[in-house]
PDB file of C-alpha atoms in Angstrom:
ATOM      1  CA  ASP A   1      -0.117   0.116   0.004  1.00  0.00           C
ATOM      2  CA  LYS A   2       0.935   3.610  -0.389  1.00  0.00           C
ATOM      3  CA  VAL A   3       1.864   5.634   2.435  1.00  0.00           C
ATOM      4  CA  LYS A   4      -0.253   8.479   3.438  1.00  0.00           C
ATOM      5  CA  GLY A   5       2.195  11.148   4.202  1.00  0.00           C
ATOM      6  CA  TRP A   6       5.588  11.784   6.066  1.00  0.00           C
ATOM      7  CA  ASP A   7       3.906  10.741   9.298  1.00  0.00           C
ATOM      8  CA  ASP A   8       2.928   7.376   8.085  1.00  0.00           C
ATOM      9  CA  PRO A   9       3.721   5.008  11.061  1.00  0.00           C
ATOM     10  CA  ARG A  10       5.539   2.601   8.584  1.00  0.00           C
ATOM     11  CA  LEU A  11       8.157   5.154   7.825  1.00  0.00           C
ATOM     12  CA  VAL A  12      11.161   6.252   9.994  1.00  0.00           C
ATOM     13  CA  THR A  13      11.203   9.730   9.246  1.00  0.00           C
ATOM     14  CA  ILE A  14      11.378  12.243  12.197  1.00  0.00           C
ATOM     15  CA  LYS A  15       7.541  13.351  11.554  1.00  0.00           C
ATOM     16  CA  ALA A  16       6.614   9.717  11.796  1.00  0.00           C
ATOM     17  CA  LEU A  17       8.393   8.770  14.873  1.00  0.00           C
ATOM     18  CA  ARG A  18       7.554  11.930  16.743  1.00  0.00           C
ATOM     19  CA  ARG A  19       3.803  11.322  15.935  1.00  0.00           C
ATOM     20  CA  ARG A  20       4.209   7.851  17.322  1.00  0.00           C
ATOM     21  CA  GLY A  21       5.534   9.253  20.688  1.00  0.00           C
ATOM     22  CA  PHE A  22       9.389   9.092  20.273  1.00  0.00           C
ATOM     23  CA  ILE A  23      10.545  12.419  22.312  1.00  0.00           C
ATOM     24  CA  PRO A  24      12.915  15.069  21.263  1.00  0.00           C
ATOM     25  CA  GLU A  25      15.552  13.973  23.775  1.00  0.00           C
ATOM     26  CA  MET A  26      15.813  10.444  22.402  1.00  0.00           C
ATOM     27  CA  PHE A  27      16.808  12.117  19.120  1.00  0.00           C
ATOM     28  CA  LYS A  28      19.342  14.205  20.755  1.00  0.00           C
ATOM     29  CA  GLU A  29      20.668  11.113  22.550  1.00  0.00           C
ATOM     30  CA  LEU A  30      20.969   9.061  19.470  1.00  0.00           C
ATOM     31  CA  ALA A  31      22.820  11.964  17.754  1.00  0.00           C
ATOM     32  CA  GLN A  32      25.542  11.889  20.414  1.00  0.00           C
ATOM     33  CA  THR A  33      25.535   8.144  20.687  1.00  0.00           C
ATOM     34  CA  VAL A  34      25.980   7.269  16.732  1.00  0.00           C
ATOM     35  CA  GLY A  35      27.220  10.745  15.623  1.00  0.00           C
ATOM     36  CA  MET A  36      25.953  12.912  12.779  1.00  0.00           C
ATOM     37  CA  SER A  37      26.808  12.110   9.347  1.00  0.00           C
ATOM     38  CA  LYS A  38      26.009  13.150   5.855  1.00  0.00           C
ATOM     39  CA  SER A  39      26.466   9.598   4.301  1.00  0.00           C
ATOM     40  CA  GLY A  40      23.405   7.433   4.333  1.00  0.00           C
ATOM     41  CA  GLY A  41      23.043   4.693   7.209  1.00  0.00           C
ATOM     42  CA  ARG A  42      20.496   2.561   8.742  1.00  0.00           C
ATOM     43  CA  ILE A  43      19.748   2.464  12.420  1.00  0.00           C
ATOM     44  CA  ASP A  44      17.849  -0.595  13.800  1.00  0.00           C
ATOM     45  CA  PRO A  45      14.518   0.283  15.068  1.00  0.00           C
ATOM     46  CA  THR A  46      15.264  -1.831  18.336  1.00  0.00           C
ATOM     47  CA  VAL A  47      18.057   0.487  19.150  1.00  0.00           C
ATOM     48  CA  LEU A  48      15.421   3.571  18.583  1.00  0.00           C
ATOM     49  CA  ALA A  49      12.819   1.798  20.921  1.00  0.00           C
ATOM     50  CA  ALA A  50      15.404   0.946  23.572  1.00  0.00           C
ATOM     51  CA  ALA A  51      16.977   4.595  23.669  1.00  0.00           C
ATOM     52  CA  ASN A  52      13.247   6.241  24.006  1.00  0.00           C
ATOM     53  CA  ARG A  53      11.980   3.678  26.580  1.00  0.00           C
ATOM     54  CA  SER A  54      14.976   4.373  28.911  1.00  0.00           C
ATOM     55  CA  LEU A  55      13.813   7.786  28.896  1.00  0.00           C
ATOM     56  CA  ILE A  56      10.086   7.620  29.098  1.00  0.00           C
ATOM     57  CA  ASP A  57       9.633   4.610  31.279  1.00  0.00           C
ATOM     58  CA  GLY A  58       9.717   6.161  34.653  1.00  0.00           C
ATOM     59  CA  LYS A  59       7.435   9.157  33.488  1.00  0.00           C
ATOM     60  CA  VAL A  60       4.394   7.499  31.714  1.00  0.00           C
ATOM     61  CA  ASP A  61       1.366   5.999  33.667  1.00  0.00           C
ATOM     62  CA  ARG A  62       0.187   2.310  33.312  1.00  0.00           C
ATOM     63  CA  TYR A  63      -3.258   1.623  32.171  1.00  0.00           C
ATOM     64  CA  PHE A  64      -5.195  -1.475  31.036  1.00  0.00           C
ATOM     65  CA  LEU A  65      -6.280  -2.008  27.414  1.00  0.00           C
ATOM     66  CA  VAL A  66      -7.760  -5.247  26.440  1.00  0.00           C
ATOM     67  CA  ILE A  67      -7.485  -6.177  22.698  1.00  0.00           C
ATOM     68  CA  ASP A  68     -10.021  -8.670  21.132  1.00  0.00           C
ATOM     69  CA  PRO A  69     -12.024  -8.398  24.433  1.00  0.00           C
ATOM     70  CA  VAL A  70     -14.064 -11.461  25.716  1.00  0.00           C
ATOM     71  CA  LYS A  71     -16.694 -10.830  28.670  1.00  0.00           C
ATOM     72  CA  ILE A  72     -16.436 -13.399  31.264  1.00  0.00           C
ATOM     73  CA  LYS A  73     -18.210 -14.116  34.700  1.00  0.00           C
ATOM     74  CA  ILE A  74     -16.157 -14.938  37.588  1.00  0.00           C
ATOM     75  CA  ILE A  75     -18.755 -16.893  40.012  1.00  0.00           C
ATOM     76  CA  GLY A  76     -18.339 -15.837  43.401  1.00  0.00           C
ATOM     77  CA  ALA A  77     -15.942 -12.867  42.580  1.00  0.00           C
ATOM     78  CA  PRO A  78     -16.163  -9.968  45.071  1.00  0.00           C
ATOM     79  CA  GLU A  79     -17.565  -6.519  44.460  1.00  0.00           C
ATOM     80  CA  LYS A  80     -14.919  -4.232  45.508  1.00  0.00           C
ATOM     81  CA  GLU A  81     -13.036  -1.061  44.576  1.00  0.00           C
ATOM     82  CA  VAL A  82      -9.437  -2.209  43.321  1.00  0.00           C
ATOM     83  CA  LYS A  83      -6.758   0.505  43.624  1.00  0.00           C
ATOM     84  CA  ILE A  84      -3.685   0.060  41.231  1.00  0.00           C
ATOM     85  CA  ASP A  85      -0.550   2.396  41.386  1.00  0.00           C
ATOM     86  CA  LEU A  86      -0.455   4.476  38.030  1.00  0.00           C
ATOM     87  CA  HIS A  87       3.419   3.770  38.120  1.00  0.00           C
ATOM     88  CA  PRO A  88       4.625   0.587  40.371  1.00  0.00           C
ATOM     89  CA  GLU A  89       7.900   2.230  41.078  1.00  0.00           C
ATOM     90  CA  PHE A  90       6.229   6.010  41.990  1.00  0.00           C
ATOM     91  CA  THR A  91       3.540   5.169  44.030  1.00  0.00           C
ATOM     92  CA  GLU A  92       3.344   8.908  45.117  1.00  0.00           C
ATOM     93  CA  ARG A  93       1.860   9.600  41.430  1.00  0.00           C
ATOM     94  CA  GLY A  94      -1.455   8.287  42.734  1.00  0.00           C
ATOM     95  CA  LYS A  95      -3.593   5.353  41.994  1.00  0.00           C
ATOM     96  CA  ARG A  96      -6.275   4.476  39.210  1.00  0.00           C
ATOM     97  CA  ILE A  97      -9.512   2.719  40.559  1.00  0.00           C
ATOM     98  CA  LEU A  98     -11.384   0.059  39.092  1.00  0.00           C
ATOM     99  CA  ASN A  99     -14.856  -1.511  40.386  1.00  0.00           C
ATOM    100  CA  PRO A 100     -15.401  -5.010  39.420  1.00  0.00           C
ATOM    101  CA  LYS A 101     -18.545  -6.620  40.005  1.00  0.00           C
ATOM    102  CA  GLY A 102     -17.763 -10.277  38.828  1.00  0.00           C
ATOM    103  CA  GLU A 103     -17.973  -9.808  35.016  1.00  0.00           C
ATOM    104  CA  VAL A 104     -14.777  -8.916  33.377  1.00  0.00           C
ATOM    105  CA  TYR A 105     -13.416  -8.454  30.021  1.00  0.00           C
ATOM    106  CA  LEU A 106     -10.052 -10.387  29.249  1.00  0.00           C
ATOM    107  CA  THR A 107      -8.248 -10.680  26.012  1.00  0.00           C
ATOM    108  CA  LYS A 108      -9.340 -13.674  23.582  1.00  0.00           C
ATOM    109  CA  LYS A 109      -5.839 -14.791  23.581  1.00  0.00           C
ATOM    110  CA  ASP A 110      -5.715 -15.094  27.271  1.00  0.00           C
ATOM    111  CA  CYS A 111      -9.024 -16.773  27.667  1.00  0.00           C
ATOM    112  CA  ASP A 112      -7.992 -19.354  24.998  1.00  0.00           C
ATOM    113  CA  SER A 113      -4.948 -20.129  26.723  1.00  0.00           C
ATOM    114  CA  MET A 114      -6.718 -21.112  30.152  1.00  0.00           C
ATOM    115  CA  LYS A 115      -6.703 -24.747  31.255  1.00  0.00           C
ATOM    116  CA  PRO A 116      -8.536 -26.504  33.902  1.00  0.00           C
ATOM    117  CA  GLY A 117      -6.412 -27.271  37.235  1.00  0.00           C
ATOM    118  CA  LYS A 118      -4.344 -24.026  37.097  1.00  0.00           C
ATOM    119  CA  ILE A 119      -4.967 -21.056  39.290  1.00  0.00           C
ATOM    120  CA  TYR A 120      -4.994 -17.749  37.389  1.00  0.00           C
ATOM    121  CA  ARG A 121      -4.958 -14.294  38.631  1.00  0.00           C
ATOM    122  CA  LEU A 122      -6.397 -10.895  37.596  1.00  0.00           C
ATOM    123  CA  MET A 123      -3.785  -8.397  38.370  1.00  0.00           C
ATOM    124  CA  ASP A 124      -4.437  -6.801  41.800  1.00  0.00           C
ATOM    125  CA  TYR A 125      -7.813  -8.273  41.977  1.00  0.00           C
ATOM    126  CA  CYS A 126      -8.496 -12.073  42.507  1.00  0.00           C
ATOM    127  CA  ASN A 127      -7.572 -15.500  41.783  1.00  0.00           C
ATOM    128  CA  PHE A 128      -9.846 -17.920  39.894  1.00  0.00           C
ATOM    129  CA  LYS A 129      -9.747 -21.342  38.113  1.00  0.00           C
ATOM    130  CA  VAL A 130     -11.497 -22.553  34.927  1.00  0.00           C
ATOM    131  CA  ASP A 131     -13.660 -25.710  34.800  1.00  0.00           C
ATOM    132  CA  LYS A 132     -15.959 -26.989  32.158  1.00  0.00           C
ATOM    133  CA  GLY A 133     -15.817 -23.585  30.470  1.00  0.00           C
ATOM    134  CA  LYS A 134     -16.806 -21.712  33.476  1.00  0.00           C
ATOM    135  CA  PHE A 135     -14.714 -19.373  35.626  1.00  0.00           C
ATOM    136  CA  TYR A 136     -14.641 -19.557  39.579  1.00  0.00           C
ATOM    137  CA  PHE A 137     -13.309 -17.271  42.211  1.00  0.00           C
ATOM    138  CA  VAL A 138     -10.733 -19.072  44.420  1.00  0.00           C
ATOM    139  CA  SER A 139      -9.270 -16.152  46.691  1.00  0.00           C
ATOM    140  CA  GLU A 140      -8.079 -12.562  46.553  1.00  0.00           C
ATOM    141  CA  ASP A 141      -4.532 -13.536  48.200  1.00  0.00           C
ATOM    142  CA  TYR A 142      -1.790 -12.946  45.959  1.00  0.00           C
ATOM    143  CA  GLU A 143       0.407 -15.267  48.066  1.00  0.00           C
ATOM    144  CA  GLU A 144      -1.937 -18.223  47.382  1.00  0.00           C
ATOM    145  CA  TYR A 145      -1.391 -17.526  43.784  1.00  0.00           C
ATOM    146  CA  LYS A 146       2.453 -17.133  43.934  1.00  0.00           C
ATOM    147  CA  CYS A 147       2.479 -20.582  46.044  1.00  0.00           C
ATOM    148  CA  SER A 148       0.614 -22.509  43.818  1.00  0.00           C
ATOM    149  CA  PRO A 149       2.137 -25.523  42.218  1.00  0.00           C
ATOM    150  CA  ASN A 150      -0.225 -25.084  39.085  1.00  0.00           C
ATOM    151  CA  LYS A 151       0.032 -21.212  38.567  1.00  0.00           C
ATOM    152  CA  GLY A 152      -1.139 -20.028  35.337  1.00  0.00           C
ATOM    153  CA  LEU A 153      -0.744 -16.533  34.100  1.00  0.00           C
ATOM    154  CA  ILE A 154      -1.370 -13.234  35.558  1.00  0.00           C
ATOM    155  CA  THR A 155      -3.722 -11.351  33.170  1.00  0.00           C
ATOM    156  CA  HIS A 156      -4.791  -7.738  32.911  1.00  0.00           C
ATOM    157  CA  TRP A 157      -8.487  -7.422  32.695  1.00  0.00           C
ATOM    158  CA  LEU A 158     -11.313  -4.534  32.821  1.00  0.00           C
ATOM    159  CA  PRO A 159     -14.548  -4.381  34.750  1.00  0.00           C
ATOM    160  CA  ALA A 160     -17.384  -5.084  32.116  1.00  0.00           C
ATOM    161  CA  GLN A 161     -19.339  -1.818  33.493  1.00  0.00           C
ATOM    162  CA  GLU A 162     -16.489   0.568  33.129  1.00  0.00           C
ATOM    163  CA  VAL A 163     -14.858   0.408  29.641  1.00  0.00           C
ATOM    164  CA  ILE A 164     -14.136   3.032  26.869  1.00  0.00           C
ATOM    165  CA  LYS A 165     -13.677   2.127  23.342  1.00  0.00           C
ATOM    166  CA  CYS A 166     -10.024   2.241  22.211  1.00  0.00           C
ATOM    167  CA  SER A 167      -8.087   1.759  18.870  1.00  0.00           C
ATOM    168  CA  VAL A 168      -4.216   1.535  18.075  1.00  0.00           C
ATOM    169  CA  LEU A 169      -2.895   2.428  14.884  1.00  0.00           C
ATOM    170  CA  MET A 170       0.127   0.083  14.640  1.00  0.00           C
ATOM    171  CA  ASP A 171       3.491   0.678  13.105  1.00  0.00           C
ATOM    172  CA  ASP A 172       2.414  -1.383  10.259  1.00  0.00           C
ATOM    173  CA  ALA A 173      -0.470   0.789   9.631  1.00  0.00           C
ATOM    174  CA  THR A 174      -2.975  -2.010  10.669  1.00  0.00           C
ATOM    175  CA  LEU A 175      -5.744  -0.743  13.054  1.00  0.00           C
ATOM    176  CA  VAL A 176      -6.369  -2.774  16.433  1.00  0.00           C
ATOM    177  CA  GLU A 177      -9.649  -2.316  18.295  1.00  0.00           C
ATOM    178  CA  GLY A 178     -10.213  -2.884  21.806  1.00  0.00           C
ATOM    179  CA  LEU A 179     -11.538  -1.511  25.134  1.00  0.00           C
ATOM    180  CA  GLY A 180      -9.591   0.342  27.901  1.00  0.00           C
ATOM    181  CA  GLU A 181     -10.347   1.246  31.383  1.00  0.00           C
ATOM    182  CA  LYS A 182     -12.491   4.415  32.158  1.00  0.00           C
ATOM    183  CA  ASN A 183      -9.795   6.134  33.767  1.00  0.00           C
ATOM    184  CA  MET A 184      -8.237   6.888  30.202  1.00  0.00           C
ATOM    185  CA  GLN A 185     -10.759   9.590  30.314  1.00  0.00           C
ATOM    186  CA  ASN A 186      -8.315  11.662  32.064  1.00  0.00           C
ATOM    187  CA  LEU A 187      -5.789  11.436  29.413  1.00  0.00           C
ATOM    188  CA  ASN A 188      -4.915  14.405  26.818  1.00  0.00           C
ATOM    189  CA  VAL A 189      -3.753  14.122  23.256  1.00  0.00           C
ATOM    190  CA  ASN A 190      -0.189  13.657  23.001  1.00  0.00           C
ATOM    191  CA  ASP A 191      -0.069  11.811  26.478  1.00  0.00           C
ATOM    192  CA  LEU A 192       2.242   8.704  26.596  1.00  0.00           C
ATOM    193  CA  VAL A 193       1.103   5.543  28.322  1.00  0.00           C
ATOM    194  CA  GLN A 194       2.466   2.034  28.949  1.00  0.00           C
ATOM    195  CA  LEU A 195      -0.728  -0.221  28.102  1.00  0.00           C
ATOM    196  CA  GLU A 196       0.323  -2.926  30.668  1.00  0.00           C
ATOM    197  CA  ARG A 197       1.310  -6.491  28.814  1.00  0.00           C
ATOM    198  CA  GLU A 198       1.067  -4.867  25.697  1.00  0.00           C
ATOM    199  CA  PHE A 199       3.166  -2.012  24.563  1.00  0.00           C
ATOM    200  CA  TYR A 200       3.756   1.792  24.802  1.00  0.00           C
ATOM    201  CA  ALA A 201       1.490   4.170  22.971  1.00  0.00           C
ATOM    202  CA  ARG A 202       0.555   8.053  22.283  1.00  0.00           C
ATOM    203  CA  VAL A 203      -2.942   9.484  22.471  1.00  0.00           C
ATOM    204  CA  ASP A 204      -3.774  10.852  19.063  1.00  0.00           C
ATOM    205  CA  GLU A 205      -7.351  11.712  19.192  1.00  0.00           C
ATOM    206  CA  LYS A 206      -9.591  11.691  22.066  1.00  0.00           C
ATOM    207  CA  SER A 207     -13.573  12.078  22.201  1.00  0.00           C
ATOM    208  CA  LYS A 208     -16.319  11.468  24.828  1.00  0.00           C
ATOM    209  CA  ASP A 209     -16.578   7.714  23.912  1.00  0.00           C
ATOM    210  CA  LYS A 210     -13.328   6.743  22.015  1.00  0.00           C
ATOM    211  CA  ILE A 211      -9.531   7.196  22.416  1.00  0.00           C
ATOM    212  CA  LYS A 212      -7.198   6.677  19.316  1.00  0.00           C
ATOM    213  CA  PHE A 213      -3.669   5.797  20.394  1.00  0.00           C
ATOM    214  CA  TRP A 214      -0.632   5.470  18.056  1.00  0.00           C
ATOM    215  CA  TYR A 215       1.752   2.323  18.872  1.00  0.00           C
ATOM    216  CA  LEU A 216       5.240   3.536  20.038  1.00  0.00           C
ATOM    217  CA  HIS A 217       6.989   0.375  20.811  1.00  0.00           C
ATOM    218  CA  LYS A 218       7.308  -2.561  23.319  1.00  0.00           C
TER     219      LYS A 218
END
């Protein structure tokens, strides 16, 4: 396909990289590291990502985005207020609040991978198991999950009643659709975030009922 402009996400132009969320400090650091030259050259995209990640990781907040969402009911799961740090290493930055009531969204990929006999965990919420296609609450205790001989994965999730539509324009120009946590309504255009267990992204557009991101990097 033809690119749509100098900021097409498939390009490595400064305009495209800036729109994806690469910050100016990264370009300065890269110039100092590899030097400036008039001759042509190719820089591995992973080098760009690593340089940018080192600069933004401590600054960007974390949120949940569920791609290809599947709604499930965890039988017996408590209704409660779940508080999760906006950044696990900088707790003073504050918390985001999720209010699960038993029904949650998980990614289809995670759901399809779950097997009977294992204990799984919704991040910062509860442990559960799968039996005959149904999901059952086990406990809230992280240590029980951690010490289980049959641990499954720890997965991100969304309360079914508190979501906002999201899309992500990926670096290959494909569009990924999903659901995000309601707390994302506090974001502004140009904000950078880490979508937990997925990737970093930049807010490109925002409306009352949808947020459009551009993929930044892993």
